[in-house]
XYZ file of C-alpha atoms in Angstrom:
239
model
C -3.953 28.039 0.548
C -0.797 26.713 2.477
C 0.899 23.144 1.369
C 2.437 21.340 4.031
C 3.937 17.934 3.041
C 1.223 17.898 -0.122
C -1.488 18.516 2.164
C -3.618 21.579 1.507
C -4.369 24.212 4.271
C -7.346 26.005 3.393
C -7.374 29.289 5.926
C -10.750 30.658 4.287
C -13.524 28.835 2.357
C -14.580 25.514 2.166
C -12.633 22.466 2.478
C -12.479 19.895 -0.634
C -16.004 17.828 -0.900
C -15.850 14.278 -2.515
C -16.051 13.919 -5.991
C -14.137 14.988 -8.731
C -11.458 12.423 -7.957
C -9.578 10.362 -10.341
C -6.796 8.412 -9.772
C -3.837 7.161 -12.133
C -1.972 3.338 -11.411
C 0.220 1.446 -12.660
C -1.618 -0.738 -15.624
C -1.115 -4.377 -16.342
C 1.229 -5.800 -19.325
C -2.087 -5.309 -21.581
C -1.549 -0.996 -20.720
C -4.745 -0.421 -19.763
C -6.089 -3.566 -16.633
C -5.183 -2.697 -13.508
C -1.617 -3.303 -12.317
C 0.068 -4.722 -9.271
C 1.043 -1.315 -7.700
C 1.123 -1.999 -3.813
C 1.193 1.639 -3.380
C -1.428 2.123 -5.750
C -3.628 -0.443 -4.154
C -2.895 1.104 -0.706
C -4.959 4.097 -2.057
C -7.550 2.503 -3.062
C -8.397 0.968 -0.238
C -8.559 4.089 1.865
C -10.811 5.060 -0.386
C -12.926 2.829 -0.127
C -12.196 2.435 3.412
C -14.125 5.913 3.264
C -17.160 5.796 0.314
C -15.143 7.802 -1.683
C -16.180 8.010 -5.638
C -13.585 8.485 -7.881
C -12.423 7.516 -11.659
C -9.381 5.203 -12.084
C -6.808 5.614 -14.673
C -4.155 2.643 -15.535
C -1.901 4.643 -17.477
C 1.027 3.077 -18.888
C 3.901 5.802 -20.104
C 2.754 6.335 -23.526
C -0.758 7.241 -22.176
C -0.211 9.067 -19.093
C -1.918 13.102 -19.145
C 0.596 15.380 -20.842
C 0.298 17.496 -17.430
C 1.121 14.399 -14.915
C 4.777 14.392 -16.989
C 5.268 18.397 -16.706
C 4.375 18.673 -13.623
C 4.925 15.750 -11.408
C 7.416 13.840 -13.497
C 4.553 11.219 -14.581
C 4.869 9.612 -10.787
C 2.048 7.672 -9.358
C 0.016 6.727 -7.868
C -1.946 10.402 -8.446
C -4.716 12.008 -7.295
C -6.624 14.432 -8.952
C -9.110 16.235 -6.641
C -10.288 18.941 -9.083
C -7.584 21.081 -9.460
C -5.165 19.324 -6.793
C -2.916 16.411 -7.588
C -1.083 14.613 -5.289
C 1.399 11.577 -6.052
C 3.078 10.033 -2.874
C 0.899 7.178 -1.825
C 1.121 8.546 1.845
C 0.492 11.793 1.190
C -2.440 10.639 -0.980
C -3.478 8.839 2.162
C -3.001 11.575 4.844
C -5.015 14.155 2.232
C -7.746 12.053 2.590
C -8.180 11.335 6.030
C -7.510 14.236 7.333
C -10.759 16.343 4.767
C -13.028 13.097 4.775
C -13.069 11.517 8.656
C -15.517 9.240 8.715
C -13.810 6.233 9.334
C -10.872 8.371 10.435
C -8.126 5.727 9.955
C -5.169 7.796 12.224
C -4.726 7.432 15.867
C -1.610 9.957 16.499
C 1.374 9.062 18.431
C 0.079 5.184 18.584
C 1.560 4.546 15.420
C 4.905 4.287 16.619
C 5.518 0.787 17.886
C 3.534 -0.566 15.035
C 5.511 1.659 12.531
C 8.631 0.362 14.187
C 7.564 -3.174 13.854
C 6.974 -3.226 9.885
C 9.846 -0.620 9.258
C 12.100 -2.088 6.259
C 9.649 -4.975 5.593
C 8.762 -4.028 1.946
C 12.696 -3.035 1.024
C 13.454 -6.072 2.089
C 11.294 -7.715 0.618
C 11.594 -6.381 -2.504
C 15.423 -6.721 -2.313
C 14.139 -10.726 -1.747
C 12.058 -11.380 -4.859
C 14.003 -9.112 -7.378
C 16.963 -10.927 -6.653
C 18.743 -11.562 -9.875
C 20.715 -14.731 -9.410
C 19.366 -18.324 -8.902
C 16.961 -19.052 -6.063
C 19.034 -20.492 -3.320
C 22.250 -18.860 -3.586
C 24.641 -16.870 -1.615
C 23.142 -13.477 -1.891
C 20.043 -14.936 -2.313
C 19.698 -16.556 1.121
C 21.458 -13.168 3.492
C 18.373 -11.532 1.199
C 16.244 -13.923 2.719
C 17.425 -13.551 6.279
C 16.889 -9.909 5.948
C 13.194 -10.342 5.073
C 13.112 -12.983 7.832
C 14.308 -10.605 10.193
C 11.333 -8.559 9.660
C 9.477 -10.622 9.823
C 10.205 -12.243 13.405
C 9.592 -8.472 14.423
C 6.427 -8.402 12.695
C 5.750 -11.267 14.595
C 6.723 -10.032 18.186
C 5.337 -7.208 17.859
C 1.669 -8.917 16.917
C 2.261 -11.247 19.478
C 1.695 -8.575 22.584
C -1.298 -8.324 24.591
C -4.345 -6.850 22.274
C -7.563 -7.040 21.557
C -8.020 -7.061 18.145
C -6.231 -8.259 14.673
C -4.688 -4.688 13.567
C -0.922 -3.488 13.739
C -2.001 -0.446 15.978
C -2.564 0.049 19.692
C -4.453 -2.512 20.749
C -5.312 -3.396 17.628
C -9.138 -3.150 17.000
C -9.213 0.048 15.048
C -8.149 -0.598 11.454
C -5.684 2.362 10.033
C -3.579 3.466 7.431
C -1.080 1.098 8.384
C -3.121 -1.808 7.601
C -4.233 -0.520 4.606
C -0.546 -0.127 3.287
C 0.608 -3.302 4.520
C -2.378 -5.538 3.116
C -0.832 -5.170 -0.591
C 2.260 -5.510 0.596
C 1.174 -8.847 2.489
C -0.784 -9.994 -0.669
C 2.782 -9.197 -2.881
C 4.854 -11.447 -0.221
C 2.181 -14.535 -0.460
C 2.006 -14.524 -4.047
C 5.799 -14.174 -5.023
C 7.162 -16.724 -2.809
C 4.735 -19.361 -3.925
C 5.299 -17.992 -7.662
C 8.513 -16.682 -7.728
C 10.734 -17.930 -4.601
C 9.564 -21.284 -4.777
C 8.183 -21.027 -1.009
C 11.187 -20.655 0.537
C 9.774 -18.964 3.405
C 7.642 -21.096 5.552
C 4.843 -18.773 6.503
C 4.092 -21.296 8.620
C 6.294 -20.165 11.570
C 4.749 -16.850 11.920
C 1.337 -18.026 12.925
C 0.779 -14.182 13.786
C 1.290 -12.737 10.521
C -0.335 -15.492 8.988
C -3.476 -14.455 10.803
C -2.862 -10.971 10.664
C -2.691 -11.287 6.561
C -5.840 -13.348 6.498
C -7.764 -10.718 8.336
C -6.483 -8.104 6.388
C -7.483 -10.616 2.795
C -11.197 -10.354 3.985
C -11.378 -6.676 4.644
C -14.097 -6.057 1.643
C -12.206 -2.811 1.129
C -9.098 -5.381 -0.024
C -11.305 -7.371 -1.593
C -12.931 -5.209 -3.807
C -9.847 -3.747 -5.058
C -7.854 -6.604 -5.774
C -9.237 -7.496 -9.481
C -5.730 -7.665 -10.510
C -4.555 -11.547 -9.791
C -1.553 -13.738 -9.269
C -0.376 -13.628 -12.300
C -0.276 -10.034 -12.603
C 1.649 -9.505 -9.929
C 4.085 -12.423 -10.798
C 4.487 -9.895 -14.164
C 5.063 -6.902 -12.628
C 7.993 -8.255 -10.494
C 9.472 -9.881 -13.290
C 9.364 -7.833 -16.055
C 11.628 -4.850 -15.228
């Protein structure tokens, strides 16, 4: 077996079947509901994207498997596929589309513009809502800008002739992309009604409005997304 990038190479034998699968997120403030992971949640919907059985695990740090900590520094999301683990969210991803196609959910080198067009989105919007002054000041608003900036490129870049409501190609075939950015999407709408006090007028990006709405009613984000508001208002304010 070769590794390349986390992914396993078998060169003889079978190649992984479903089952066996469990995967370990972030938990809620109770330590064992499902937490507001993005990255977490960007798993799960590719496998569900997929039919994919498997177990999930909210394990807070005094809970997590002795071996997670010895041997991949307690980091998750993880996989466990029998005796694989894996515990970068796009590695995670990439495992699984590339053994279990069906919906395959890459399209090669047509990733690029879209990649381009959502590249430093979640920093900064992270950098946005865990800012730790007052709403409204100095630093506060260039951290705004900076998201907004993203934002208007999110928005060009949805605006271009396509047929269909995904980031990629002409978007009508739903991909990994999507599936990352849909937490992500659902993390921006809830903290800057709950948190930023709507100071970003979705509004003017009628595009990503609409792309966010189709991605909301994708039942692989909607069967996945137990965990509500106020959990993720938690998780980006407790730490």
């Amino acid at each position: 077996m070769i590794r390349n990038r986390g992914l396993e190479r078998r060169e003889e034998g079978a190649t992984p079947l479903p089952g066996g699968m469990t995967l370990y997120i972030k938990p809620a403030a109770d330590g064992t509901s499902i937490g507001d992971c993005p990255f977490g949640h960007f798993v799960r919907m590719v496998l569900t994207e997929k039919g994919l059985d498997y177990d999930l695990i909210p394990s807070s740090p005094e809970n997590k498997p002795q071996w997670l900590i010895d041997d991949y520094g307690g980091k998750m999301p993880a996989l466990r596929h029998r005796k694989e683990c894996y515990v970068d969210s796009e590695v995670i991803a990439q495992y699984l589309d590339f053994f279990f196609k069906e919906p395959e959910l890459s399209v090669g080198g047509e990733t690029e513009l879209a990649s381009v067009a959502v590249d430093g989105f979640f920093p900064a919007l992270a950098k946005f809502i865990k800012h730790g002054g007052e709403n409204g000041d100095e630093e506060d608003l260039m951290k705004q800008a900076v998201l907004e900036e993203r934002l208007v490129a999110l928005e060009e870049h949805l605006g271009k002739e396509r047929t269909g409501p995904y980031l990629v190609g002409s978007g009508e075939q739903f991909t990994l992309l999507d599936c990352s950015m849909a937490p992500k999407m659902y993390v921006m709408e809830v903290c800057l009604r709950e948190i930023k006090g709507n100071a970003i007028d979705l509004g003017k990006y009628p595009k990503v409005r609409k792309y966010m709405d189709d991605l909301f009613v994708r039942p692989s984000f909607q069967s996945t997304v137990e965990y509500g508001p106020e959990t993720v208002v938690w998780g980006w304010t407790s730490h």
